[in-house]
mmCIF file of C-alpha atoms in Angstrom:
data_model
loop_
_atom_site.group_PDB
_atom_site.id
_atom_site.type_symbol
_atom_site.label_atom_id
_atom_site.label_comp_id
_atom_site.label_asym_id
_atom_site.label_seq_id
_atom_site.Cartn_x
_atom_site.Cartn_y
_atom_site.Cartn_z
ATOM 1 C CA UNK S 1 110.063 105.502 84.178
ATOM 2 C CA UNK S 2 111.203 103.348 87.044
ATOM 3 C CA UNK S 3 114.824 102.421 87.269
ATOM 4 C CA UNK S 4 114.055 98.648 87.234
ATOM 5 C CA UNK S 5 111.925 98.933 84.126
ATOM 6 C CA UNK S 6 114.701 100.980 82.447
ATOM 7 C CA UNK S 7 117.179 98.260 83.297
ATOM 8 C CA UNK S 8 114.928 95.660 81.841
ATOM 9 C CA UNK S 9 114.745 97.715 78.626
ATOM 10 C CA UNK S 10 118.476 98.173 78.543
ATOM 11 C CA UNK S 11 118.993 94.461 79.050
ATOM 12 C CA UNK S 12 116.519 93.700 76.194
ATOM 13 C CA UNK S 13 118.499 95.933 73.839
ATOM 14 C CA UNK S 14 121.749 94.142 74.898
ATOM 15 C CA UNK S 15 120.087 90.784 74.446
ATOM 16 C CA UNK S 16 118.864 91.677 70.952
ATOM 17 C CA UNK S 17 122.262 92.884 69.953
ATOM 18 C CA UNK S 18 123.853 89.693 71.242
ATOM 19 C CA UNK S 19 121.162 87.712 69.340
ATOM 20 C CA UNK S 20 120.181 85.999 72.557
ATOM 21 C CA UNK S 21 116.741 84.629 71.783
ATOM 22 C CA UNK S 22 115.991 83.207 75.113
ATOM 23 C CA UNK S 23 116.702 86.378 77.072
ATOM 24 C CA UNK S 24 115.206 88.848 74.480
ATOM 25 C CA UNK S 25 111.938 86.932 74.341
ATOM 26 C CA UNK S 26 111.669 86.565 78.102
ATOM 27 C CA UNK S 27 112.387 90.322 78.585
ATOM 28 C CA UNK S 28 109.808 91.217 75.802
ATOM 29 C CA UNK S 29 107.111 89.167 77.512
ATOM 30 C CA UNK S 30 108.018 90.579 80.938
ATOM 31 C CA UNK S 31 107.988 94.204 79.695
ATOM 32 C CA UNK S 32 104.637 93.523 77.983
ATOM 33 C CA UNK S 33 103.211 92.176 81.334
ATOM 34 C CA UNK S 34 104.481 95.448 83.024
ATOM 35 C CA UNK S 35 102.876 97.654 80.451
ATOM 36 C CA UNK S 36 99.642 95.633 80.718
ATOM 37 C CA UNK S 37 99.716 96.264 84.495
ATOM 38 C CA UNK S 38 100.323 99.972 83.902
ATOM 39 C CA UNK S 39 97.257 100.428 81.771
ATOM 40 C CA UNK S 40 94.995 98.211 83.783
ATOM 41 C CA UNK S 41 92.317 100.001 85.693
ATOM 42 C CA UNK S 42 90.606 103.235 84.982
ATOM 43 C CA UNK S 43 93.735 105.295 84.532
ATOM 44 C CA UNK S 44 97.196 104.615 83.055
ATOM 45 C CA UNK S 45 99.990 104.962 85.620
ATOM 46 C CA UNK S 46 103.755 104.237 86.035
ATOM 47 C CA UNK S 47 104.601 101.388 88.266
ATOM 48 C CA UNK S 48 106.979 101.784 91.096
ATOM 49 C CA UNK S 49 110.049 99.496 91.424
ATOM 50 C CA UNK S 50 108.215 97.514 94.013
ATOM 51 C CA UNK S 51 105.266 96.970 91.702
ATOM 52 C CA UNK S 52 107.558 96.066 88.846
ATOM 53 C CA UNK S 53 109.177 93.446 91.104
ATOM 54 C CA UNK S 54 105.774 91.947 91.848
ATOM 55 C CA UNK S 55 105.096 91.612 88.145
ATOM 56 C CA UNK S 56 108.500 90.004 87.581
ATOM 57 C CA UNK S 57 107.830 87.591 90.503
ATOM 58 C CA UNK S 58 104.439 86.709 88.971
ATOM 59 C CA UNK S 59 105.986 86.032 85.550
ATOM 60 C CA UNK S 60 108.743 83.932 87.127
ATOM 61 C CA UNK S 61 106.056 81.873 88.969
ATOM 62 C CA UNK S 62 104.210 81.420 85.743
ATOM 63 C CA UNK S 63 107.392 79.940 84.165
ATOM 64 C CA UNK S 64 107.840 77.517 87.103
ATOM 65 C CA UNK S 65 104.327 76.315 86.872
ATOM 66 C CA UNK S 66 104.514 75.956 83.146
ATOM 67 C CA UNK S 67 107.773 73.989 83.428
ATOM 68 C CA UNK S 68 106.105 71.613 85.835
ATOM 69 C CA UNK S 69 103.147 71.188 83.502
ATOM 70 C CA UNK S 70 105.373 70.559 80.459
ATOM 71 C CA UNK S 71 107.463 68.059 82.414
ATOM 72 C CA UNK S 72 104.349 66.143 83.570
ATOM 73 C CA UNK S 73 102.981 66.255 79.988
ATOM 74 C CA UNK S 74 106.154 64.652 78.645
ATOM 75 C CA UNK S 75 107.609 67.653 76.888
ATOM 76 C CA UNK S 76 111.110 67.917 78.471
ATOM 77 C CA UNK S 77 112.501 70.400 75.923
ATOM 78 C CA UNK S 78 109.687 72.837 76.529
ATOM 79 C CA UNK S 79 109.963 72.374 80.333
ATOM 80 C CA UNK S 80 113.677 73.140 80.095
ATOM 81 C CA UNK S 81 113.042 76.391 78.193
ATOM 82 C CA UNK S 82 110.405 77.466 80.783
ATOM 83 C CA UNK S 83 112.819 76.632 83.655
ATOM 84 C CA UNK S 84 115.633 78.668 81.956
ATOM 85 C CA UNK S 85 113.258 81.612 81.509
ATOM 86 C CA UNK S 86 112.236 81.432 85.165
ATOM 87 C CA UNK S 87 115.754 81.211 86.334
ATOM 88 C CA UNK S 88 116.713 84.308 84.224
ATOM 89 C CA UNK S 89 113.792 86.272 85.720
ATOM 90 C CA UNK S 90 114.916 85.243 89.216
ATOM 91 C CA UNK S 91 118.084 87.222 88.647
ATOM 92 C CA UNK S 92 115.993 90.447 88.806
ATOM 93 C CA UNK S 93 114.368 89.487 92.035
ATOM 94 C CA UNK S 94 115.749 89.870 95.575
ATOM 95 C CA UNK S 95 117.405 86.790 97.039
ATOM 96 C CA UNK S 96 114.863 84.324 98.393
ATOM 97 C CA UNK S 97 114.899 83.461 102.101
ATOM 98 C CA UNK S 98 116.579 80.230 103.019
ATOM 99 C CA UNK S 99 114.406 77.536 104.687
ATOM 100 C CA UNK S 100 116.191 78.236 108.063
ATOM 101 C CA UNK S 101 115.509 81.998 107.853
ATOM 102 C CA UNK S 102 111.880 81.395 106.931
ATOM 103 C CA UNK S 103 111.450 78.931 109.792
ATOM 104 C CA UNK S 104 112.839 81.470 112.270
ATOM 105 C CA UNK S 105 110.536 84.299 111.062
ATOM 106 C CA UNK S 106 107.468 81.911 111.215
ATOM 107 C CA UNK S 107 108.460 80.665 114.706
ATOM 108 C CA UNK S 108 108.583 84.242 116.012
ATOM 109 C CA UNK S 109 105.171 85.050 114.493
ATOM 110 C CA UNK S 110 103.687 81.846 115.961
ATOM 111 C CA UNK S 111 104.905 82.973 119.406
ATOM 112 C CA UNK S 112 103.430 86.451 118.897
ATOM 113 C CA UNK S 113 100.049 84.841 117.814
ATOM 114 C CA UNK S 114 100.046 82.608 120.918
ATOM 115 C CA UNK S 115 100.713 85.616 123.124
ATOM 116 C CA UNK S 116 97.651 87.290 121.497
ATOM 117 C CA UNK S 117 95.538 84.150 122.280
ATOM 118 C CA UNK S 118 95.504 82.389 118.909
ATOM 119 C CA UNK S 119 96.605 78.744 118.946
ATOM 120 C CA UNK S 120 96.399 75.526 116.906
ATOM 121 C CA UNK S 121 95.393 75.393 113.186
ATOM 122 C CA UNK S 122 92.797 78.114 113.579
ATOM 123 C CA UNK S 123 95.637 80.541 114.217
ATOM 124 C CA UNK S 124 96.808 80.210 110.568
ATOM 125 C CA UNK S 125 95.240 83.447 109.502
ATOM 126 C CA UNK S 126 96.613 85.469 112.366
ATOM 127 C CA UNK S 127 100.184 84.001 111.816
ATOM 128 C CA UNK S 128 100.014 84.695 108.071
ATOM 129 C CA UNK S 129 99.023 88.321 108.812
ATOM 130 C CA UNK S 130 102.144 88.693 111.002
ATOM 131 C CA UNK S 131 104.545 86.884 108.580
ATOM 132 C CA UNK S 132 103.534 88.235 105.176
ATOM 133 C CA UNK S 133 104.721 91.744 105.563
ATOM 134 C CA UNK S 134 108.139 90.451 106.822
ATOM 135 C CA UNK S 135 108.626 88.043 103.915
ATOM 136 C CA UNK S 136 106.948 90.016 101.126
ATOM 137 C CA UNK S 137 108.952 89.374 97.867
ATOM 138 C CA UNK S 138 111.491 87.123 99.727
ATOM 139 C CA UNK S 139 109.405 83.914 99.865
ATOM 140 C CA UNK S 140 106.530 82.511 97.804
ATOM 141 C CA UNK S 141 103.169 82.410 99.501
ATOM 142 C CA UNK S 142 102.675 78.630 99.218
ATOM 143 C CA UNK S 143 106.030 78.058 100.784
ATOM 144 C CA UNK S 144 105.312 80.408 103.655
ATOM 145 C CA UNK S 145 101.896 78.698 104.258
ATOM 146 C CA UNK S 146 103.440 75.279 104.326
ATOM 147 C CA UNK S 147 105.936 76.319 107.012
ATOM 148 C CA UNK S 148 103.199 78.055 109.045
ATOM 149 C CA UNK S 149 101.004 74.913 108.777
ATOM 150 C CA UNK S 150 103.980 72.736 109.972
ATOM 151 C CA UNK S 151 104.687 75.098 112.848
ATOM 152 C CA UNK S 152 101.094 75.152 114.044
ATOM 153 C CA UNK S 153 100.486 71.372 113.940
#
């Protein structure tokens, strides 16, 4: 078992003992998603810590999107719960890049793409190819794409 998955299970046990309903239900759903990912495909496998982080990031993103949907639908109490769950899952993820750090990484990639002959809005794919490995897990894809688009225009 990976160390991150083991930590999640230990934290679940602690949350259950503390009768912390929010954390225990969030951890149960996340561990369920990890197990689902492990048995997906032709053969069952054990996920690495990196893959577990991707599943946690996906779950946190789901919570943020659900919170937005509930807020727009006029259900603030449900939106608050989804936001709290998302923030709790974020504690397991690496610290996200600040806007300044992200802009600096994208600017460097834009320069590299220009040196390779790609310019303007059509260079979006080339720049994203350069940026994505550098920011994997540290910034959401939509946020990265918005900064790249801004830099290229």
